[in-house]
Coordinates of C-alpha atoms in Angstrom, one line a residue:
M154 CA 132.5 147.4 46.2
Y155 CA 131.1 146.8 42.8
L156 CA 129.1 150.1 42.8
E157 CA 132.1 152.0 44.2
K158 CA 134.2 150.7 41.3
I159 CA 131.6 151.8 38.8
T160 CA 131.4 155.3 40.4
T161 CA 135.2 155.7 40.3
A162 CA 135.3 154.6 36.7
Q163 CA 132.5 157.0 35.8
E164 CA 134.4 159.9 37.5
A165 CA 137.4 159.0 35.4
W166 CA 135.2 158.9 32.2
K167 CA 133.9 162.4 33.1
Q168 CA 137.5 163.7 33.3
R169 CA 138.4 162.2 29.9
H170 CA 135.4 163.8 28.2
A171 CA 135.0 166.9 30.5
Q172 CA 134.3 169.5 27.8
E173 CA 131.9 167.5 25.8
I174 CA 129.9 166.4 28.9
A175 CA 129.9 170.0 30.2
R176 CA 128.4 171.2 27.0
A177 CA 125.7 168.5 27.1
E178 CA 124.8 169.1 30.7
A179 CA 124.6 172.9 30.1
A180 CA 121.6 172.1 27.8
S181 CA 119.7 170.6 30.7
V182 CA 117.0 168.2 29.9
A183 CA 114.1 167.2 32.1
C184 CA 111.0 165.2 31.4
E185 CA 107.7 167.0 31.9
D186 CA 107.4 165.8 35.5
G187 CA 110.5 167.8 36.5
I188 CA 112.8 164.8 36.8
P189 CA 116.2 165.8 35.5
V190 CA 117.6 163.5 32.8
K191 CA 121.3 162.9 33.1
V192 CA 123.6 162.2 30.1
L193 CA 124.5 158.7 31.2
Y194 CA 123.1 156.1 33.6
T195 CA 125.0 153.3 35.2
P196 CA 124.3 150.5 37.7
A197 CA 124.8 153.1 40.5
D198 CA 121.5 154.7 39.4
A199 CA 119.4 151.5 39.5
P200 CA 117.8 150.2 42.8
A201 CA 120.2 148.2 44.8
D202 CA 117.6 145.8 46.3
F203 CA 116.4 143.9 43.2
D204 CA 114.0 141.6 45.1
R205 CA 112.1 144.4 46.9
E206 CA 112.3 147.2 44.4
V207 CA 112.0 145.4 41.1
G208 CA 111.4 141.6 41.5
F209 CA 110.2 139.2 38.9
P210 CA 107.1 139.5 36.6
G211 CA 104.0 138.0 38.1
D212 CA 105.3 138.4 41.6
F213 CA 104.5 141.1 44.1
P214 CA 104.9 144.1 43.8
F215 CA 104.4 143.4 40.0
T216 CA 106.8 146.2 38.9
R217 CA 107.8 144.1 36.0
G218 CA 104.3 143.0 35.0
N219 CA 101.2 141.3 36.4
D220 CA 101.9 138.0 34.6
A221 CA 104.9 135.8 34.8
T222 CA 105.1 135.3 31.0
G223 CA 103.7 138.7 29.9
Y224 CA 102.3 138.8 26.4
R225 CA 103.4 135.2 25.7
K226 CA 100.5 134.2 27.9
K227 CA 98.1 136.6 26.2
L228 CA 98.6 139.6 24.0
W229 CA 97.2 142.9 25.2
T230 CA 93.6 143.5 24.3
V231 CA 93.3 145.6 21.2
S232 CA 90.6 148.1 22.2
H233 CA 89.1 151.0 20.3
Y234 CA 87.0 154.0 21.3
A235 CA 84.3 154.4 18.7
G236 CA 80.6 155.2 18.2
F237 CA 78.6 156.7 15.4
G238 CA 75.7 159.0 15.9
S239 CA 72.8 156.5 15.6
P240 CA 72.5 153.1 17.3
T241 CA 72.0 151.4 13.9
E242 CA 75.2 152.9 12.5
T243 CA 77.1 152.0 15.7
N244 CA 75.9 148.4 15.4
T245 CA 77.3 148.2 11.9
L246 CA 80.6 149.7 13.0
F247 CA 81.0 147.4 16.0
R248 CA 80.3 144.3 14.0
R249 CA 82.9 145.3 11.4
M250 CA 85.4 146.1 14.2
I251 CA 84.8 142.6 15.7
D252 CA 85.3 141.1 12.3
H253 CA 88.6 142.9 11.9
G254 CA 90.6 141.1 14.6
G255 CA 88.1 140.7 17.4
V256 CA 88.4 144.2 18.6
P257 CA 85.9 144.9 21.5
P258 CA 83.8 148.0 21.2
Y259 CA 84.7 150.8 23.6
M260 CA 81.6 153.0 23.2
A261 CA 81.6 156.7 22.7
L262 CA 78.3 158.4 23.7
D263 CA 77.0 161.8 22.8
L264 CA 76.9 164.7 25.2
P265 CA 73.1 164.6 26.0
T266 CA 73.4 160.9 26.9
Q267 CA 76.4 161.6 29.1
L268 CA 74.4 164.3 30.9
G269 CA 71.3 162.1 31.4
L270 CA 69.2 164.0 28.9
D271 CA 66.9 162.4 26.3
P272 CA 67.2 163.4 22.6
D273 CA 64.0 165.5 22.8
H274 CA 65.2 167.6 25.8
P275 CA 65.5 171.2 24.9
L276 CA 69.2 171.3 26.0
A277 CA 70.0 168.4 23.7
C278 CA 69.1 170.4 20.6
G279 CA 72.0 170.3 18.1
E280 CA 74.0 167.8 20.1
V281 CA 72.3 164.5 19.5
G282 CA 74.8 162.0 18.0
M283 CA 77.5 164.7 17.6
A284 CA 80.2 163.3 19.8
G285 CA 79.1 159.6 19.8
T286 CA 76.1 157.4 19.9
S287 CA 72.7 158.7 21.2
V288 CA 71.2 156.2 23.7
A289 CA 67.9 157.0 25.1
S290 CA 66.7 153.6 26.4
L291 CA 67.1 149.8 26.5
R292 CA 65.6 149.8 22.9
D293 CA 68.7 151.6 21.6
W294 CA 71.0 149.3 23.5
E295 CA 69.2 146.3 21.9
T296 CA 69.8 147.9 18.4
I297 CA 73.5 148.5 19.1
F298 CA 74.1 144.9 20.0
E299 CA 71.8 143.2 17.6
G300 CA 73.7 140.2 16.3
I301 CA 76.5 140.5 19.0
K302 CA 76.5 138.0 21.9
L303 CA 77.2 139.8 25.1
E304 CA 78.5 136.7 26.8
D305 CA 81.3 136.5 24.1
T306 CA 82.1 140.2 23.8
F307 CA 84.0 142.6 26.0
V308 CA 82.0 145.9 26.0
G309 CA 83.5 149.1 27.3
T310 CA 81.3 152.1 27.9
V311 CA 82.5 155.6 28.3
I312 CA 79.8 156.8 30.7
N313 CA 80.1 158.4 34.1
A314 CA 77.2 160.2 35.8
P315 CA 74.5 157.9 34.4
A316 CA 76.9 154.8 34.6
A317 CA 74.5 152.8 36.7
V318 CA 71.8 153.1 34.1
F319 CA 74.1 151.7 31.4
L320 CA 75.1 148.8 33.6
A321 CA 71.4 148.1 34.1
M322 CA 70.8 148.1 30.3
H323 CA 73.7 145.7 29.8
V324 CA 72.4 143.4 32.5
V325 CA 68.8 143.4 31.2
L326 CA 70.0 142.7 27.6
A327 CA 72.3 140.0 28.7
E328 CA 69.5 138.3 30.5
K329 CA 67.3 138.6 27.4
Q330 CA 70.0 136.9 25.4
G331 CA 70.1 134.1 28.0
A332 CA 73.7 134.9 29.0
D333 CA 75.3 133.8 32.2
L334 CA 75.8 137.0 34.1
R335 CA 78.9 135.6 35.8
K336 CA 80.6 135.4 32.4
I337 CA 79.7 138.9 31.2
R338 CA 82.8 141.0 30.5
G339 CA 83.2 144.6 30.0
N340 CA 83.6 147.8 31.9
L341 CA 82.1 151.1 32.8
Q342 CA 84.2 154.3 33.0
N343 CA 82.1 155.3 36.1
D344 CA 84.8 157.7 37.5
I345 CA 82.8 160.7 38.6
L346 CA 85.4 162.4 40.7
K347 CA 87.5 163.4 37.6
E348 CA 84.4 165.0 36.1
F349 CA 84.4 167.6 38.8
T350 CA 88.0 168.7 37.9
A351 CA 89.1 167.6 34.5
R352 CA 86.1 167.0 32.2
G353 CA 82.8 168.5 33.4
N354 CA 80.2 165.9 32.6
F355 CA 78.6 165.6 36.0
I356 CA 75.0 165.6 37.0
F357 CA 74.6 165.1 40.8
P358 CA 76.5 166.5 43.7
V359 CA 79.6 164.7 45.0
A360 CA 78.1 162.5 47.7
P361 CA 75.3 160.9 45.8
S362 CA 77.6 160.6 42.8
I363 CA 80.0 158.5 44.9
R364 CA 77.0 156.5 46.2
L365 CA 76.1 155.5 42.7
V366 CA 79.7 154.3 42.1
T367 CA 79.6 152.3 45.2
D368 CA 76.3 150.8 44.3
T369 CA 77.7 149.6 41.0
L370 CA 80.8 148.2 42.7
E371 CA 78.7 146.3 45.2
Y372 CA 76.3 145.0 42.6
C373 CA 79.0 143.7 40.3
A374 CA 80.9 142.1 43.2
R375 CA 77.7 140.0 43.9
H376 CA 76.4 139.4 40.4
L377 CA 79.0 140.2 37.6
P378 CA 82.4 139.0 39.0
A379 CA 84.0 139.1 35.5
Y380 CA 82.9 142.7 34.8
W381 CA 85.0 145.8 35.6
P382 CA 82.6 148.4 37.0
L383 CA 85.1 151.2 37.5
N384 CA 87.6 152.6 35.1
V385 CA 89.5 155.2 37.1
C386 CA 90.6 157.9 34.6
G387 CA 94.0 159.3 35.1
G388 CA 94.1 160.0 31.4
H389 CA 91.7 162.9 31.6
Y390 CA 94.0 164.9 33.9
P391 CA 96.8 165.3 31.3
E392 CA 94.1 166.2 28.7
A393 CA 93.3 169.1 31.1
G394 CA 97.0 169.9 31.3
A395 CA 98.5 167.8 34.2
N396 CA 101.9 166.2 34.1
R397 CA 102.5 162.5 34.6
V398 CA 102.9 162.7 38.4
H399 CA 99.6 164.4 38.9
E400 CA 98.0 162.1 36.3
V401 CA 98.9 159.1 38.4
A402 CA 98.5 160.6 41.9
F403 CA 95.1 162.1 41.2
A404 CA 93.9 158.8 39.6
F405 CA 95.1 156.8 42.6
A406 CA 93.5 159.4 45.0
D407 CA 90.2 159.0 43.2
A408 CA 90.4 155.2 43.4
F409 CA 91.2 155.3 47.1
T410 CA 88.2 157.5 47.7
Y411 CA 85.9 154.9 46.0
I412 CA 87.6 152.1 47.9
D413 CA 87.1 153.8 51.2
D414 CA 83.4 154.4 50.5
A415 CA 82.9 150.8 49.5
L416 CA 84.7 149.5 52.7
R417 CA 82.5 151.8 54.8
R418 CA 79.6 150.1 53.2
G419 CA 81.0 146.7 54.3
V420 CA 82.0 145.4 50.8
A421 CA 85.2 143.4 51.1
I422 CA 88.2 144.7 49.2
D423 CA 88.9 141.3 47.6
S424 CA 85.2 141.2 46.3
F425 CA 85.4 144.3 44.2
G426 CA 89.1 145.3 43.9
K427 CA 89.7 143.2 40.8
G428 CA 87.0 145.2 39.0
I429 CA 89.0 148.4 39.2
F430 CA 91.3 149.4 36.4
F431 CA 92.9 152.5 35.1
L432 CA 92.5 154.6 31.9
M433 CA 95.8 156.3 31.4
K434 CA 97.5 158.2 28.6
T435 CA 100.4 157.3 26.5
N436 CA 100.3 160.9 25.2
H437 CA 103.3 162.3 26.9
T438 CA 106.3 163.0 24.7
D439 CA 108.9 161.0 26.5
L440 CA 108.5 157.3 25.6
L441 CA 110.9 155.9 28.3
E442 CA 109.2 157.9 31.0
E443 CA 105.9 156.5 30.0
V444 CA 107.3 153.0 30.4
A445 CA 108.6 154.0 33.9
K446 CA 105.2 155.4 34.7
F447 CA 103.4 152.1 34.2
R448 CA 106.0 150.1 36.0
A449 CA 105.8 152.4 39.0
M450 CA 102.0 152.4 39.0
R451 CA 101.9 148.6 39.4
K452 CA 104.3 148.8 42.4
I453 CA 102.6 151.6 44.2
W454 CA 99.1 150.1 43.7
A455 CA 100.2 146.7 44.9
M456 CA 101.8 148.0 48.0
R457 CA 98.9 150.3 49.0
I458 CA 96.2 147.7 48.3
R459 CA 98.0 145.0 50.4
D460 CA 99.4 147.2 53.2
R461 CA 96.7 149.8 53.7
Y462 CA 93.5 147.9 52.6
G463 CA 94.5 144.4 53.6
A464 CA 93.9 142.7 50.3
K465 CA 94.7 139.0 50.4
D466 CA 94.1 138.1 46.8
E467 CA 97.0 138.9 44.6
E468 CA 94.6 139.5 41.7
T469 CA 93.2 142.5 43.7
M470 CA 96.7 143.9 44.1
K471 CA 97.4 144.0 40.4
C472 CA 97.1 147.4 38.7
R473 CA 95.4 146.9 35.4
V474 CA 95.7 149.6 32.8
L475 CA 94.0 150.6 29.6
A476 CA 96.2 153.2 27.9
H477 CA 95.1 155.2 25.0
S478 CA 96.5 158.0 22.8
G479 CA 94.6 160.9 21.4
G480 CA 93.4 164.3 22.4
S481 CA 96.4 166.6 23.1
L482 CA 98.8 164.1 21.5
L483 CA 97.4 164.8 18.0
T484 CA 97.6 167.8 15.8
R485 CA 95.5 169.2 13.0
E486 CA 98.7 170.3 11.3
R487 CA 100.2 167.5 9.2
P488 CA 97.6 165.0 10.6
E489 CA 99.2 162.0 8.9
L490 CA 102.0 162.3 11.5
N491 CA 99.4 161.4 14.0
I492 CA 99.8 157.8 12.8
A493 CA 103.5 157.9 13.8
R494 CA 102.5 159.4 17.2
T495 CA 99.9 156.8 18.0
T496 CA 102.3 154.0 16.9
L497 CA 104.8 155.2 19.4
A498 CA 102.1 155.4 22.0
C499 CA 101.3 151.8 21.3
V500 CA 105.0 150.9 21.7
A501 CA 105.2 152.7 25.0
G502 CA 102.2 150.8 26.3
V503 CA 103.6 147.4 25.2
L504 CA 107.1 148.2 26.7
G505 CA 105.2 149.2 29.9
G506 CA 103.4 145.9 30.0
I507 CA 99.7 147.1 30.1
E508 CA 96.6 145.0 29.5
L509 CA 94.6 147.0 27.1
I510 CA 95.6 149.6 24.5
G511 CA 93.3 151.9 22.5
L512 CA 94.6 154.2 19.8
R513 CA 93.0 157.3 18.4
T514 CA 92.8 158.0 14.7
M515 CA 94.7 160.5 12.7
D516 CA 91.6 162.4 11.9
E517 CA 89.9 162.4 15.3
V518 CA 91.0 166.1 15.7
F519 CA 88.5 166.9 12.9
G520 CA 85.5 165.1 14.3
I521 CA 84.1 161.6 14.6
P522 CA 86.7 159.5 12.7
A523 CA 86.1 157.8 9.4
E524 CA 85.7 154.0 9.4
K525 CA 88.9 153.7 7.3
S526 CA 90.8 155.6 10.0
E527 CA 89.3 153.4 12.8
L528 CA 90.6 150.3 11.0
I529 CA 94.1 151.8 10.4
A530 CA 94.4 152.5 14.2
I531 CA 93.4 148.9 14.8
G532 CA 95.8 147.6 12.2
T533 CA 98.6 149.7 13.8
Q534 CA 98.3 147.6 17.0
H535 CA 98.4 144.4 15.0
V536 CA 101.6 145.6 13.4
V537 CA 103.2 146.3 16.8
A538 CA 101.9 142.9 18.0
H539 CA 103.2 140.7 15.2
E540 CA 106.0 142.7 13.4
T541 CA 108.2 144.0 16.1
G542 CA 109.0 141.1 18.5
L543 CA 108.3 143.2 21.5
P544 CA 105.8 140.8 23.0
H545 CA 108.3 138.0 23.1
V546 CA 110.0 139.1 26.3
V547 CA 108.5 140.2 29.6
D548 CA 109.4 143.7 30.6
P549 CA 112.1 144.1 27.9
L550 CA 113.5 147.3 29.4
G551 CA 113.7 145.9 32.9
G552 CA 117.3 146.3 34.0
S553 CA 117.9 149.5 31.9
Y554 CA 119.7 151.8 34.3
L555 CA 117.7 154.7 33.0
V556 CA 114.3 153.0 33.2
E557 CA 115.0 151.6 36.7
A558 CA 116.1 155.0 37.9
L559 CA 113.1 156.8 36.3
T560 CA 110.7 154.1 37.8
A561 CA 112.1 154.7 41.3
E562 CA 112.1 158.5 41.0
F563 CA 108.6 158.5 39.6
E564 CA 107.4 156.3 42.4
R565 CA 108.9 158.7 45.0
K566 CA 107.2 161.7 43.4
V567 CA 103.8 160.1 43.2
L568 CA 103.9 158.9 46.8
E569 CA 105.0 162.5 47.8
E570 CA 101.9 163.9 45.9
L571 CA 99.6 161.3 47.5
E572 CA 100.8 162.4 51.0
R573 CA 100.2 166.0 50.1
I574 CA 96.5 165.1 49.2
E575 CA 96.1 163.2 52.4
R576 CA 97.3 166.2 54.3
I577 CA 94.7 168.3 52.7
G578 CA 92.0 165.9 53.8
G579 CA 91.7 163.5 50.9
M580 CA 90.7 163.8 47.2
I581 CA 87.2 165.3 47.9
A582 CA 88.8 168.1 50.1
A583 CA 91.5 168.6 47.4
I584 CA 88.9 169.0 44.7
E585 CA 86.6 171.4 46.8
S586 CA 89.6 173.5 47.9
G587 CA 90.6 174.1 44.3
Y588 CA 94.0 172.4 44.8
V589 CA 93.5 169.9 42.0
R590 CA 92.5 172.5 39.4
K591 CA 95.3 174.8 40.5
A592 CA 97.9 172.1 40.1
I593 CA 96.5 171.1 36.6
A594 CA 96.6 174.8 35.6
Q595 CA 100.2 175.2 36.7
D596 CA 101.2 172.1 34.8
A597 CA 99.4 173.2 31.7
Y598 CA 101.0 176.6 31.8
A599 CA 104.5 175.1 32.1
T600 CA 103.8 172.8 29.1
H601 CA 102.5 175.5 26.9
L602 CA 105.3 177.8 27.7
A603 CA 107.7 175.0 26.7
W604 CA 105.9 174.7 23.4
E605 CA 106.0 178.5 22.8
N606 CA 109.6 179.0 23.6
G607 CA 110.7 175.9 21.6
A608 CA 112.0 173.9 24.6
K609 CA 109.7 171.2 23.6
V610 CA 109.1 170.4 19.9
K611 CA 105.8 169.5 18.4
V612 CA 106.6 168.5 14.8
G613 CA 104.5 170.4 12.3
V614 CA 103.4 172.9 14.9
N615 CA 106.3 174.8 16.4
K616 CA 109.0 173.2 14.2
Y617 CA 109.1 171.6 10.8
R618 CA 105.9 173.3 9.7
I619 CA 104.7 172.7 6.2
E620 CA 102.0 174.9 4.8
E621 CA 99.6 172.7 3.1
N622 CA 96.7 173.7 0.8
E623 CA 94.7 170.5 1.3
P624 CA 90.9 170.6 1.2
P625 CA 89.3 170.3 4.7
R626 CA 89.2 166.7 5.9
Q627 CA 85.9 164.9 6.0
P628 CA 85.8 162.2 8.7
Y629 CA 82.5 160.6 9.6
A630 CA 79.8 162.7 8.2
Y631 CA 77.3 163.6 10.9
K632 CA 73.8 163.4 9.6
P633 CA 71.5 166.1 11.1
E634 CA 68.5 164.1 10.2
E635 CA 69.6 161.5 12.8
E636 CA 68.6 163.9 15.6
A637 CA 65.1 164.0 14.2
R638 CA 65.0 160.2 14.0
Q639 CA 66.2 159.8 17.5
I640 CA 63.6 162.3 18.8
A641 CA 60.9 160.4 16.8
A642 CA 62.1 157.1 18.2
V643 CA 62.0 158.1 21.8
K644 CA 58.5 159.6 21.4
Q645 CA 57.4 156.4 19.7
L646 CA 58.9 154.4 22.6
R647 CA 56.8 156.4 25.1
R648 CA 53.6 155.6 23.1
E649 CA 54.3 151.8 22.9
R650 CA 55.6 150.9 26.3
D651 CA 53.6 150.2 29.5
N652 CA 53.8 153.7 31.0
D653 CA 52.0 152.6 34.2
A654 CA 54.9 150.2 34.8
V655 CA 57.4 153.0 34.0
E656 CA 55.8 155.3 36.6
R657 CA 55.8 152.5 39.3
A658 CA 59.4 151.8 38.7
L659 CA 60.5 155.4 38.8
A660 CA 58.5 155.9 42.0
R661 CA 60.3 152.9 43.6
L662 CA 63.6 154.5 42.5
V663 CA 62.8 157.8 44.1
D664 CA 61.8 156.0 47.3
C665 CA 65.0 154.0 47.4
A666 CA 67.2 157.1 46.6
R667 CA 65.6 159.0 49.6
R668 CA 66.9 156.3 52.0
P669 CA 70.5 156.5 53.3
A670 CA 73.1 154.8 51.2
S671 CA 73.5 151.2 52.3
S672 CA 73.5 147.6 50.9
E673 CA 69.8 147.5 51.5
S674 CA 69.1 150.7 49.5
N675 CA 71.5 149.9 46.7
L676 CA 70.0 151.7 43.7
M677 CA 70.9 149.1 41.1
A678 CA 67.8 147.0 41.7
P679 CA 65.3 149.8 41.1
I680 CA 67.3 151.1 38.1
I681 CA 67.3 147.7 36.5
E682 CA 63.5 147.5 37.1
A683 CA 63.1 150.9 35.4
V684 CA 65.3 150.0 32.5
R685 CA 63.4 146.7 32.0
A686 CA 60.2 148.7 31.7
Y687 CA 61.9 150.9 29.0
A688 CA 62.2 154.0 31.1
T689 CA 64.5 156.4 29.4
V690 CA 68.0 157.6 30.5
G691 CA 66.5 161.0 30.9
E692 CA 63.6 159.8 33.0
I693 CA 65.8 157.7 35.3
C694 CA 68.3 160.5 35.8
G695 CA 65.4 162.9 36.2
A696 CA 63.9 160.8 39.1
L697 CA 67.4 160.9 40.8
R698 CA 67.6 164.6 40.3
Q699 CA 64.4 165.0 42.3
V700 CA 66.2 163.5 45.3
F701 CA 69.8 164.4 44.8
G702 CA 69.6 167.8 43.0
E703 CA 72.4 168.9 40.6
Y704 CA 76.0 169.8 41.2
A705 CA 76.6 173.6 40.9
E706 CA 80.2 174.2 39.9
P707 CA 81.9 176.8 42.0
T708 CA 82.5 180.1 40.3
A709 CA 85.8 180.7 42.2
F710 CA 88.0 179.0 44.8

């Protein structure tokens, strides 16, 4: 009766303002996911079943937040993606970041490291330290964290194909520091599936790559319960061009693939599910749709993890998110406006109730950011945390007719896309068939067409341009001599270490890799042994290449 009364009143309102509403509706508006945005929302647009569809914060299905009291319990973690070219410089940066508000390091690594190549490999020439820190061995890891207690510091590592090697380095260094491994916090990105479609930093074929992910999940479930070994990266899909629906659906499909493999191994969902979290973007240009995205993600994840995978622990059912801005959000034109963009991205994440937020800097588009820019990005989060009042209320937009309607519609579209992927045969089949890349390409085309025809505005790019005659910006100045230093350091390491111990450890790793994937042939133990002997990243990945080979990207689908 109440909704009928609202609907009748709305029809009367439309009649009173018919011409004005008709003009507004003629200029149709839709968010980038294709969801039409109406001129007005009323209670008739919000879900009728509050308990089932929305509920309360801290209660299943967690639409309104994972914790009952939200940020009053604990503010989101202020995270920041950073890493200078050399381990020594990165140590200095991380210590300053920790001093400026306890910000945990979220480490950027250079391209050779991400591809499992040592600094002196011919293919690494000219790339050492260019896009992040160069890490060749445990010795570099020791340098990066000199003076930093791992038991007290959350350490995030953006590494995928060689992720197991970096987990091993973290474990060995923690042991050397006398830390309790059960208290070690941090995360690996470790999401290899998105590399095959949205990023490209793969090494091994798909099956052994997933085996390595499962090995890390199983190892952490047994030895590092506070560590998050899998950061599923929906955020890389929009960087490649995908819209929000595909961002979330592809991320969830990746996560379900890893879960299925771990369950086949016999690892219980409640023993590793809490170590999965999501890296998403707050890049998209519609702030309220971003809020709806995060709310819908929590509900979809909770329902699937409980109903399909049989989780009993509510902590396993909670969808934890690190959202970051950057990449395609930022512009080289009028780069100071990037501070405004990242501020709004932070606000979107806070209104969406996420656990970790990382902001890019205004000058990231020019190269590795300057330290001052890094500290501005950190300070921006502190302003949002302490000068807006947003953390005072859990899910402050809950009950908004628009946000509730968008949340429900976004959920419907993501579930529809997940069903489509399942009909194809799962995410691996969707990748191999070319479906994922085709969907991303179509989304990217639609977005760029909207920029070109002015349907979407990018301030300073396709509207409100200002021709500036500023000198080229100089962010962090890469030092070419650092490459020579890293090459010299890895050669010195090979002279000083026990090379017989390294050869024995690598031989055991090869032997283990040749055995079928199982708990008994989990690769973490031999990788840890090799790391402890100061085998390099390139040597360990090279040993695995002997067994697994390398992934050859298809030339056409």
